[in-house]
PDB file of C-alpha atoms in Angstrom:
ATOM      1  CA  MET L 293      85.872  93.639 102.117  1.00  0.00           C
ATOM      2  CA  PRO L 294      89.602  92.427 102.283  1.00  0.00           C
ATOM      3  CA  SER L 295      90.196  88.654 102.157  1.00  0.00           C
ATOM      4  CA  GLN L 296      91.365  86.835 105.118  1.00  0.00           C
ATOM      5  CA  SER L 297      94.852  86.481 103.795  1.00  0.00           C
ATOM      6  CA  THR L 298      95.034  90.219 103.003  1.00  0.00           C
ATOM      7  CA  SER L 299      93.903  91.016 106.668  1.00  0.00           C
ATOM      8  CA  LEU L 300      96.510  88.658 108.087  1.00  0.00           C
ATOM      9  CA  ALA L 301      99.144  90.216 105.810  1.00  0.00           C
ATOM     10  CA  ALA L 302      98.190  93.634 107.141  1.00  0.00           C
ATOM     11  CA  ALA L 303      98.369  92.337 110.765  1.00  0.00           C
ATOM     12  CA  ALA L 304     101.706  90.725 110.100  1.00  0.00           C
ATOM     13  CA  SER L 305     103.045  93.917 108.410  1.00  0.00           C
ATOM     14  CA  THR L 306     101.986  95.966 111.370  1.00  0.00           C
ATOM     15  CA  THR L 307     103.462  93.650 113.906  1.00  0.00           C
ATOM     16  CA  VAL L 308     106.907  93.660 112.145  1.00  0.00           C
ATOM     17  CA  LEU L 309     107.014  97.506 111.840  1.00  0.00           C
ATOM     18  CA  LEU L 310     106.030  97.880 115.432  1.00  0.00           C
ATOM     19  CA  GLY L 311     108.846  95.644 116.416  1.00  0.00           C
ATOM     20  CA  LEU L 312     111.283  97.717 114.170  1.00  0.00           C
ATOM     21  CA  ALA L 313     109.935 100.961 115.705  1.00  0.00           C
ATOM     22  CA  TRP L 314     110.709  99.584 119.075  1.00  0.00           C
ATOM     23  CA  LEU L 315     114.211  98.710 118.210  1.00  0.00           C
ATOM     24  CA  MET L 316     114.702 102.304 116.860  1.00  0.00           C
ATOM     25  CA  ALA L 317     113.242 103.813 119.966  1.00  0.00           C
ATOM     26  CA  HIS L 318     114.853 101.513 122.549  1.00  0.00           C
ATOM     27  CA  ARG L 319     118.175 103.348 122.414  1.00  0.00           C
ATOM     28  CA  ASN L 320     116.443 106.319 124.015  1.00  0.00           C
ATOM     29  CA  PHE L 321     115.607 104.414 127.048  1.00  0.00           C
ATOM     30  CA  ARG L 322     117.767 103.150 129.795  1.00  0.00           C
ATOM     31  CA  ARG L 323     117.162 100.349 132.353  1.00  0.00           C
ATOM     32  CA  GLU L 324     117.800 101.276 135.854  1.00  0.00           C
ATOM     33  CA  LYS L 325     118.299  98.861 138.647  1.00  0.00           C
ATOM     34  CA  GLY L 326     115.069  97.730 140.204  1.00  0.00           C
ATOM     35  CA  GLN L 327     112.920  99.298 137.413  1.00  0.00           C
ATOM     36  CA  ALA L 328     111.315  97.819 134.251  1.00  0.00           C
ATOM     37  CA  SER L 329     112.300  99.507 130.998  1.00  0.00           C
ATOM     38  CA  THR L 330     109.279 101.459 129.671  1.00  0.00           C
ATOM     39  CA  ILE L 331     108.345 102.730 126.224  1.00  0.00           C
ATOM     40  CA  ASP L 332     106.669 105.984 125.712  1.00  0.00           C
ATOM     41  CA  VAL L 333     104.166 105.488 122.984  1.00  0.00           C
ATOM     42  CA  ASN L 334     104.468 109.066 121.961  1.00  0.00           C
ATOM     43  CA  SER L 335     108.241 108.607 121.102  1.00  0.00           C
ATOM     44  CA  LEU L 336     107.703 105.809 118.777  1.00  0.00           C
ATOM     45  CA  PRO L 337     108.039 106.508 114.976  1.00  0.00           C
ATOM     46  CA  SER L 338     104.608 107.015 113.590  1.00  0.00           C
ATOM     47  CA  ILE L 339     103.784 104.439 110.989  1.00  0.00           C
ATOM     48  CA  VAL L 340     100.082 105.216 110.701  1.00  0.00           C
ATOM     49  CA  GLY L 341      98.772 108.658 109.950  1.00  0.00           C
ATOM     50  CA  SER L 342      95.261 109.931 109.509  1.00  0.00           C
ATOM     51  CA  GLU L 343      92.887 108.218 106.981  1.00  0.00           C
ATOM     52  CA  SER L 344      93.506 111.113 104.636  1.00  0.00           C
ATOM     53  CA  ASP L 345      97.276 110.429 104.976  1.00  0.00           C
ATOM     54  CA  SER L 346      96.823 106.898 103.876  1.00  0.00           C
ATOM     55  CA  ASP L 347      94.846 108.027 100.889  1.00  0.00           C
ATOM     56  CA  ASN L 348      97.502 110.499  99.790  1.00  0.00           C
ATOM     57  CA  SER L 349     100.696 108.915 101.028  1.00  0.00           C
ATOM     58  CA  ASP L 350     104.047 110.305 100.524  1.00  0.00           C
ATOM     59  CA  ASP L 351     106.338 107.950  98.668  1.00  0.00           C
ATOM     60  CA  SER L 352     109.491 109.920  99.628  1.00  0.00           C
ATOM     61  CA  THR L 353     112.072 107.972 101.620  1.00  0.00           C
ATOM     62  CA  SER L 354     115.003 108.887 103.781  1.00  0.00           C
ATOM     63  CA  GLU L 355     118.293 108.444 102.163  1.00  0.00           C
ATOM     64  CA  GLY L 356     119.297 104.803 101.980  1.00  0.00           C
ATOM     65  CA  ASN L 357     116.123 103.482 103.158  1.00  0.00           C
ATOM     66  CA  PRO L 358     113.665 101.787 100.740  1.00  0.00           C
ATOM     67  CA  THR L 359     109.970 102.701 100.589  1.00  0.00           C
ATOM     68  CA  LEU L 360     107.805 100.388 102.803  1.00  0.00           C
ATOM     69  CA  ASP L 361     104.377  99.851 101.105  1.00  0.00           C
ATOM     70  CA  LEU L 362     101.950  99.248 103.956  1.00  0.00           C
ATOM     71  CA  ASP L 363      98.658  97.603 103.608  1.00  0.00           C
ATOM     72  CA  LEU L 364      96.632  99.069 106.421  1.00  0.00           C
ATOM     73  CA  ASP L 365      93.111  97.870 105.279  1.00  0.00           C
ATOM     74  CA  VAL L 366      92.291  96.557 108.622  1.00  0.00           C
ATOM     75  CA  LEU L 367      92.978  99.809 110.629  1.00  0.00           C
ATOM     76  CA  PRO L 368      89.997 101.742 109.336  1.00  0.00           C
ATOM     77  CA  CYS L 369      87.660  98.934 110.427  1.00  0.00           C
ATOM     78  CA  ILE L 370      89.122  99.343 113.972  1.00  0.00           C
ATOM     79  CA  ARG L 371      88.858 103.050 113.887  1.00  0.00           C
ATOM     80  CA  ASN L 372      85.372 102.997 112.589  1.00  0.00           C
ATOM     81  CA  ARG L 373      84.154 100.625 115.255  1.00  0.00           C
ATOM     82  CA  ARG L 374      80.879 102.191 116.457  1.00  0.00           C
ATOM     83  CA  SER L 375      78.225 101.791 119.268  1.00  0.00           C
ATOM     84  CA  ILE L 376      74.827 102.785 118.340  1.00  0.00           C
ATOM     85  CA  PHE L 377      72.391 102.945 121.213  1.00  0.00           C
ATOM     86  CA  PRO L 378      68.643 102.524 121.278  1.00  0.00           C
ATOM     87  CA  ASN L 379      67.720 105.996 120.261  1.00  0.00           C
ATOM     88  CA  GLY L 380      69.513 105.204 116.968  1.00  0.00           C
ATOM     89  CA  PHE L 381      67.675 101.964 116.272  1.00  0.00           C
ATOM     90  CA  LYS L 382      65.387 101.760 113.271  1.00  0.00           C
ATOM     91  CA  LYS L 383      61.682 101.063 114.265  1.00  0.00           C
ATOM     92  CA  ASN L 384      59.910  98.217 112.647  1.00  0.00           C
ATOM     93  CA  PRO L 385      63.029  96.923 110.786  1.00  0.00           C
ATOM     94  CA  PRO L 386      62.998  94.152 108.185  1.00  0.00           C
ATOM     95  CA  PRO L 387      64.368  90.733 109.209  1.00  0.00           C
ATOM     96  CA  LEU L 388      67.987  90.749 109.551  1.00  0.00           C
ATOM     97  CA  ASP L 389      69.966  88.432 107.189  1.00  0.00           C
ATOM     98  CA  GLU L 390      71.136  85.605 109.333  1.00  0.00           C
ATOM     99  CA  ARG L 391      74.398  85.345 107.433  1.00  0.00           C
ATOM    100  CA  ILE L 392      75.372  88.721 108.979  1.00  0.00           C
ATOM    101  CA  VAL L 393      74.837  87.239 112.467  1.00  0.00           C
ATOM    102  CA  ARG L 394      76.900  84.171 111.489  1.00  0.00           C
ATOM    103  CA  SER L 395      79.748  86.468 110.180  1.00  0.00           C
ATOM    104  CA  LEU L 396      79.948  88.150 113.643  1.00  0.00           C
ATOM    105  CA  LEU L 397      80.080  84.764 115.355  1.00  0.00           C
ATOM    106  CA  ASP L 398      82.724  83.687 113.079  1.00  0.00           C
ATOM    107  CA  ALA L 399      84.805  86.749 113.788  1.00  0.00           C
ATOM    108  CA  ALA L 400      84.388  86.068 117.509  1.00  0.00           C
ATOM    109  CA  LEU L 401      85.638  82.520 116.931  1.00  0.00           C
ATOM    110  CA  TYR L 402      89.073  83.888 115.761  1.00  0.00           C
ATOM    111  CA  GLY L 403      89.624  86.033 118.995  1.00  0.00           C
ATOM    112  CA  PRO L 404      92.960  85.006 120.710  1.00  0.00           C
ATOM    113  CA  PHE L 405      92.721  82.299 123.396  1.00  0.00           C
ATOM    114  CA  HIS L 406      94.779  79.338 124.396  1.00  0.00           C
ATOM    115  CA  GLY L 407      93.415  77.428 121.560  1.00  0.00           C
ATOM    116  CA  LYS L 408      94.755  74.006 120.999  1.00  0.00           C
ATOM    117  CA  CYS L 409      97.504  74.482 123.567  1.00  0.00           C
ATOM    118  CA  PHE L 410      95.946  71.502 125.388  1.00  0.00           C
ATOM    119  CA  ALA L 411      93.591  68.988 123.781  1.00  0.00           C
ATOM    120  CA  GLY L 412      89.933  69.501 124.648  1.00  0.00           C
ATOM    121  CA  ASN L 413      90.048  73.317 125.085  1.00  0.00           C
ATOM    122  CA  ARG L 414      86.984  75.221 123.902  1.00  0.00           C
ATOM    123  CA  HIS L 415      86.790  78.980 123.439  1.00  0.00           C
ATOM    124  CA  PRO L 416      86.167  80.773 126.739  1.00  0.00           C
ATOM    125  CA  ALA L 417      83.418  82.766 125.160  1.00  0.00           C
ATOM    126  CA  LYS L 418      79.916  81.199 125.238  1.00  0.00           C
ATOM    127  CA  LEU L 419      77.638  83.138 122.872  1.00  0.00           C
ATOM    128  CA  VAL L 420      73.847  82.548 123.093  1.00  0.00           C
ATOM    129  CA  ILE L 421      71.741  84.029 120.315  1.00  0.00           C
ATOM    130  CA  LEU L 422      68.440  85.309 121.606  1.00  0.00           C
ATOM    131  CA  GLY L 423      65.708  85.814 119.050  1.00  0.00           C
ATOM    132  CA  THR L 424      62.387  87.730 119.568  1.00  0.00           C
ATOM    133  CA  GLU L 425      60.821  85.359 121.970  1.00  0.00           C
ATOM    134  CA  SER L 426      63.940  84.505 123.863  1.00  0.00           C
ATOM    135  CA  MET L 427      64.718  88.241 124.294  1.00  0.00           C
ATOM    136  CA  VAL L 428      61.263  88.837 125.823  1.00  0.00           C
ATOM    137  CA  ASN L 429      61.700  85.737 128.223  1.00  0.00           C
ATOM    138  CA  MET L 430      65.086  86.996 129.408  1.00  0.00           C
ATOM    139  CA  GLN L 431      63.537  90.377 130.183  1.00  0.00           C
ATOM    140  CA  LEU L 432      60.666  88.787 132.106  1.00  0.00           C
ATOM    141  CA  LEU L 433      63.108  86.906 134.090  1.00  0.00           C
ATOM    142  CA  THR L 434      65.003  90.068 134.794  1.00  0.00           C
ATOM    143  CA  LEU L 435      61.700  91.485 136.133  1.00  0.00           C
ATOM    144  CA  GLU L 436      60.935  88.367 138.155  1.00  0.00           C
ATOM    145  CA  TYR L 437      64.265  88.341 139.797  1.00  0.00           C
ATOM    146  CA  TYR L 438      63.940  92.041 140.954  1.00  0.00           C
ATOM    147  CA  ASP L 439      60.361  91.374 142.134  1.00  0.00           C
ATOM    148  CA  ALA L 440      61.875  88.627 144.378  1.00  0.00           C
ATOM    149  CA  HIS L 441      64.902  90.476 145.612  1.00  0.00           C
ATOM    150  CA  TRP L 442      64.525  94.226 145.389  1.00  0.00           C
ATOM    151  CA  LYS L 443      64.174  94.693 149.045  1.00  0.00           C
ATOM    152  CA  ASP L 444      67.433  92.842 149.709  1.00  0.00           C
ATOM    153  CA  LEU L 445      69.420  94.611 146.959  1.00  0.00           C
ATOM    154  CA  GLY L 446      69.140  98.088 148.713  1.00  0.00           C
ATOM    155  CA  CYS L 447      68.880  99.878 145.535  1.00  0.00           C
ATOM    156  CA  TRP L 448      65.539 101.476 146.213  1.00  0.00           C
ATOM    157  CA  SER L 449      64.489 103.270 149.338  1.00  0.00           C
ATOM    158  CA  SER L 450      60.831 102.454 148.992  1.00  0.00           C
ATOM    159  CA  GLU L 451      58.421 100.107 147.129  1.00  0.00           C
ATOM    160  CA  GLU L 452      57.128 103.206 145.243  1.00  0.00           C
ATOM    161  CA  GLU L 453      60.554 103.866 144.007  1.00  0.00           C
ATOM    162  CA  TYR L 454      60.955 100.197 142.956  1.00  0.00           C
ATOM    163  CA  GLN L 455      57.580 100.028 141.146  1.00  0.00           C
ATOM    164  CA  SER L 456      58.724 103.061 139.191  1.00  0.00           C
ATOM    165  CA  PHE L 457      61.798 101.321 138.082  1.00  0.00           C
ATOM    166  CA  ARG L 458      59.775  98.148 137.216  1.00  0.00           C
ATOM    167  CA  LYS L 459      57.377  99.912 135.047  1.00  0.00           C
ATOM    168  CA  SER L 460      60.081 101.609 133.115  1.00  0.00           C
ATOM    169  CA  THR L 461      61.914  98.386 132.783  1.00  0.00           C
ATOM    170  CA  GLU L 462      58.733  96.588 131.620  1.00  0.00           C
ATOM    171  CA  ASP L 463      57.901  99.228 129.151  1.00  0.00           C
ATOM    172  CA  GLU L 464      61.409  98.784 127.659  1.00  0.00           C
ATOM    173  CA  ILE L 465      60.406  95.352 126.337  1.00  0.00           C
ATOM    174  CA  THR L 466      58.344  96.669 123.687  1.00  0.00           C
ATOM    175  CA  GLY L 467      59.894 100.186 123.663  1.00  0.00           C
ATOM    176  CA  ARG L 468      63.696 100.524 123.969  1.00  0.00           C
ATOM    177  CA  TRP L 469      64.254  96.870 123.051  1.00  0.00           C
ATOM    178  CA  GLY L 470      61.422  96.389 120.659  1.00  0.00           C
ATOM    179  CA  PRO L 471      63.266  97.169 117.430  1.00  0.00           C
ATOM    180  CA  VAL L 472      66.214  94.884 118.435  1.00  0.00           C
ATOM    181  CA  SER L 473      66.707  91.831 115.997  1.00  0.00           C
ATOM    182  CA  TYR L 474      68.920  89.735 118.252  1.00  0.00           C
ATOM    183  CA  MET L 475      70.684  89.943 121.666  1.00  0.00           C
ATOM    184  CA  ILE L 476      73.700  87.746 121.914  1.00  0.00           C
ATOM    185  CA  ALA L 477      74.412  86.770 125.503  1.00  0.00           C
ATOM    186  CA  VAL L 478      78.101  87.036 126.299  1.00  0.00           C
ATOM    187  CA  ALA L 479      79.259  84.415 128.769  1.00  0.00           C
ATOM    188  CA  MET L 480      82.634  83.428 130.117  1.00  0.00           C
ATOM    189  CA  ARG L 481      83.277  79.898 130.689  1.00  0.00           C
ATOM    190  CA  ARG L 482      85.373  79.789 133.832  1.00  0.00           C
ATOM    191  CA  GLN L 483      87.152  76.589 132.708  1.00  0.00           C
ATOM    192  CA  SER L 484      87.038  76.139 129.057  1.00  0.00           C
ATOM    193  CA  GLY L 485      89.295  73.024 128.947  1.00  0.00           C
ATOM    194  CA  PRO L 486      91.076  70.475 131.204  1.00  0.00           C
ATOM    195  CA  ARG L 487      93.549  72.995 132.454  1.00  0.00           C
ATOM    196  CA  ARG L 488      92.251  75.801 134.696  1.00  0.00           C
ATOM    197  CA  TYR L 489      93.559  79.143 133.624  1.00  0.00           C
ATOM    198  CA  PRO L 490      93.578  82.482 135.610  1.00  0.00           C
ATOM    199  CA  GLU L 491      90.048  84.107 135.433  1.00  0.00           C
ATOM    200  CA  TRP L 492      91.395  87.397 133.943  1.00  0.00           C
ATOM    201  CA  GLU L 493      92.855  85.235 130.977  1.00  0.00           C
ATOM    202  CA  GLU L 494      89.432  83.798 130.243  1.00  0.00           C
ATOM    203  CA  ALA L 495      87.713  87.103 130.612  1.00  0.00           C
ATOM    204  CA  ALA L 496      90.174  88.870 128.375  1.00  0.00           C
ATOM    205  CA  ALA L 497      89.651  86.162 125.602  1.00  0.00           C
ATOM    206  CA  VAL L 498      85.927  87.016 125.885  1.00  0.00           C
ATOM    207  CA  ALA L 499      86.376  90.602 125.582  1.00  0.00           C
ATOM    208  CA  CYS L 500      88.685  90.122 122.486  1.00  0.00           C
ATOM    209  CA  ALA L 501      85.904  88.016 120.903  1.00  0.00           C
ATOM    210  CA  VAL L 502      83.375  90.752 121.434  1.00  0.00           C
ATOM    211  CA  GLN L 503      85.742  93.315 119.955  1.00  0.00           C
ATOM    212  CA  ASN L 504      86.146  91.079 116.868  1.00  0.00           C
ATOM    213  CA  MET L 505      82.303  91.216 116.527  1.00  0.00           C
ATOM    214  CA  TYR L 506      82.378  94.996 116.857  1.00  0.00           C
ATOM    215  CA  ILE L 507      84.959  95.282 114.171  1.00  0.00           C
ATOM    216  CA  GLN L 508      83.100  92.827 111.745  1.00  0.00           C
ATOM    217  CA  SER L 509      79.866  94.789 112.335  1.00  0.00           C
ATOM    218  CA  THR L 510      81.550  97.743 110.662  1.00  0.00           C
ATOM    219  CA  ARG L 511      81.217  95.911 107.372  1.00  0.00           C
ATOM    220  CA  PHE L 512      77.552  96.326 107.548  1.00  0.00           C
ATOM    221  CA  ASN L 513      76.287  99.892 107.530  1.00  0.00           C
ATOM    222  CA  GLN L 514      72.777  98.854 108.303  1.00  0.00           C
ATOM    223  CA  LEU L 515      73.810  97.377 111.762  1.00  0.00           C
ATOM    224  CA  ALA L 516      73.476  99.217 115.046  1.00  0.00           C
ATOM    225  CA  CYS L 517      75.345  97.328 117.699  1.00  0.00           C
ATOM    226  CA  TYR L 518      76.453  97.830 121.279  1.00  0.00           C
ATOM    227  CA  TRP L 519      77.564  95.864 124.249  1.00  0.00           C
ATOM    228  CA  SER L 520      75.194  96.301 127.022  1.00  0.00           C
ATOM    229  CA  SER L 521      76.170  95.321 130.690  1.00  0.00           C
ATOM    230  CA  TRP L 522      72.591  94.779 131.472  1.00  0.00           C
ATOM    231  CA  HIS L 523      71.033  94.918 134.928  1.00  0.00           C
ATOM    232  CA  ASP L 524      73.901  93.628 137.102  1.00  0.00           C
ATOM    233  CA  ALA L 525      72.079  91.757 139.861  1.00  0.00           C
ATOM    234  CA  ALA L 526      69.837  89.908 137.515  1.00  0.00           C
ATOM    235  CA  ARG L 527      72.799  89.295 134.973  1.00  0.00           C
ATOM    236  CA  ASP L 528      74.819  87.731 137.862  1.00  0.00           C
ATOM    237  CA  SER L 529      71.909  85.614 139.275  1.00  0.00           C
ATOM    238  CA  VAL L 530      71.650  81.930 139.368  1.00  0.00           C
ATOM    239  CA  GLU L 531      68.284  82.261 137.355  1.00  0.00           C
ATOM    240  CA  MET L 532      70.231  83.782 134.417  1.00  0.00           C
ATOM    241  CA  LYS L 533      72.850  81.079 134.490  1.00  0.00           C
ATOM    242  CA  ILE L 534      70.130  78.499 134.324  1.00  0.00           C
ATOM    243  CA  PHE L 535      68.423  80.378 131.408  1.00  0.00           C
ATOM    244  CA  LEU L 536      71.620  80.713 129.429  1.00  0.00           C
ATOM    245  CA  ASP L 537      72.740  77.064 130.275  1.00  0.00           C
ATOM    246  CA  MET L 538      75.839  78.248 131.943  1.00  0.00           C
ATOM    247  CA  GLY L 539      78.136  76.510 134.446  1.00  0.00           C
ATOM    248  CA  ASP L 540      78.066  77.323 138.128  1.00  0.00           C
ATOM    249  CA  GLU L 541      81.394  79.314 137.934  1.00  0.00           C
ATOM    250  CA  ASP L 542      80.656  80.877 134.530  1.00  0.00           C
ATOM    251  CA  LYS L 543      79.940  84.596 134.219  1.00  0.00           C
ATOM    252  CA  CYS L 544      77.466  86.484 132.092  1.00  0.00           C
ATOM    253  CA  MET L 545      79.332  89.592 130.849  1.00  0.00           C
ATOM    254  CA  GLY L 546      76.244  91.284 129.179  1.00  0.00           C
ATOM    255  CA  PHE L 547      74.503  91.184 125.895  1.00  0.00           C
ATOM    256  CA  PHE L 548      75.695  92.213 122.429  1.00  0.00           C
ATOM    257  CA  ILE L 549      72.749  94.034 121.007  1.00  0.00           C
ATOM    258  CA  MET L 550      72.044  93.697 117.302  1.00  0.00           C
ATOM    259  CA  ALA L 551      69.461  96.109 115.850  1.00  0.00           C
ATOM    260  CA  GLN L 552      69.337  98.150 112.513  1.00  0.00           C
ATOM    261  CA  ALA L 553      70.413 101.695 112.278  1.00  0.00           C
ATOM    262  CA  LYS L 554      68.025 104.499 111.834  1.00  0.00           C
ATOM    263  CA  ASN L 555      70.808 106.377 110.111  1.00  0.00           C
ATOM    264  CA  PRO L 556      73.048 103.746 108.185  1.00  0.00           C
ATOM    265  CA  ASP L 557      75.213 106.543 107.018  1.00  0.00           C
ATOM    266  CA  PHE L 558      76.244 107.559 110.542  1.00  0.00           C
ATOM    267  CA  GLN L 559      80.081 108.273 110.552  1.00  0.00           C
ATOM    268  CA  VAL L 560      82.184 107.846 113.544  1.00  0.00           C
ATOM    269  CA  ARG L 561      84.251 110.947 114.210  1.00  0.00           C
ATOM    270  CA  ARG L 562      86.407 109.562 117.007  1.00  0.00           C
ATOM    271  CA  THR L 563      89.923 110.735 117.446  1.00  0.00           C
ATOM    272  CA  ARG L 564      92.332 109.375 120.104  1.00  0.00           C
ATOM    273  CA  ASP L 565      95.605 110.993 121.082  1.00  0.00           C
ATOM    274  CA  PRO L 566      98.566 108.776 121.641  1.00  0.00           C
ATOM    275  CA  SER L 567      98.964 110.304 125.081  1.00  0.00           C
ATOM    276  CA  LEU L 568      95.847 108.256 126.199  1.00  0.00           C
ATOM    277  CA  MET L 569      98.421 105.261 126.437  1.00  0.00           C
ATOM    278  CA  ASP L 570     100.787 107.067 128.673  1.00  0.00           C
TER     279      ASP L 570
END
C-alpha cells in the first residue's frame, strides 16, 4: 500500500499536469461576450491511459520535451472502487478486524471540508458505527416508524400490501442484513462550526468522506461495502435523529454497509468514457 507521502505526491503531480493540460488546451477556446469559457474534457491531452498502458508505458518523448515520470498509484484505487451488494455477502463471516474499520474512518477524516478556516470547526460528517445489536435496534426502529405512519405516507394502497412490505423488511434483519459486520450511519451536521455554511457544501463534504471510505476499502479484498440510502421516511424521521444522537437540522444520508465478500477476488470491470463529462 503506498505511503501517505507517495499518495500526496501522486495527487500533486496529477494536479500540476491537469493545469498544464488546461493551458495547452485553452488556446482552442474563445470567450464570447456573455458566455463563460468552457473546456471539453475530450480535447484535453490524455495523461492517463488504461491500466495496461501504465504497466507498459512508452518512454518516448516529443522533440524538446523531457520525459515526465508519473506516479499514478492512487488512480487504480479510484478505478477499482466497488460496490458489493447483499447477494455477494459471505454468510457467517469471521469477525472483521477493527483496524480495518478504523482505517476507513481515518480515510473519511481526510476528505475536504472547511477544516480550520475558523476555530471550532468540526468535520461535517458524523459517522456512527453500528455493531450487531445496534444494527438490529435500528432496523426495529425502522419497522416501528412505518407501523405508526404507513397510512399517512401513501406508499401502500392497503394494509395487506403494507403487511407484505413489513414482513419482507423484518425478514431482512436476519436474512439480507444478517451477514453484515457493521453499518456506519452517515449523517451531515448542518452546522459543523461557529460559521453557518451553505447546506450543499456540508453535504458535498460528507459525500467526499464516504468516497474516501470507498477508496480505502479497495485495499482489503475481503471487504464488501456499499452506500445504502435506506428506507427514506424512517431515515429522515425524528426517531432516527434521536437514535443517532443527531441535531435537529442534521440529516441522515444513509448507511455505509460493511460486510465480507463471498468472492474476495471479484474484479471491477468498469470502463468510463470521457464523454460522460460532456
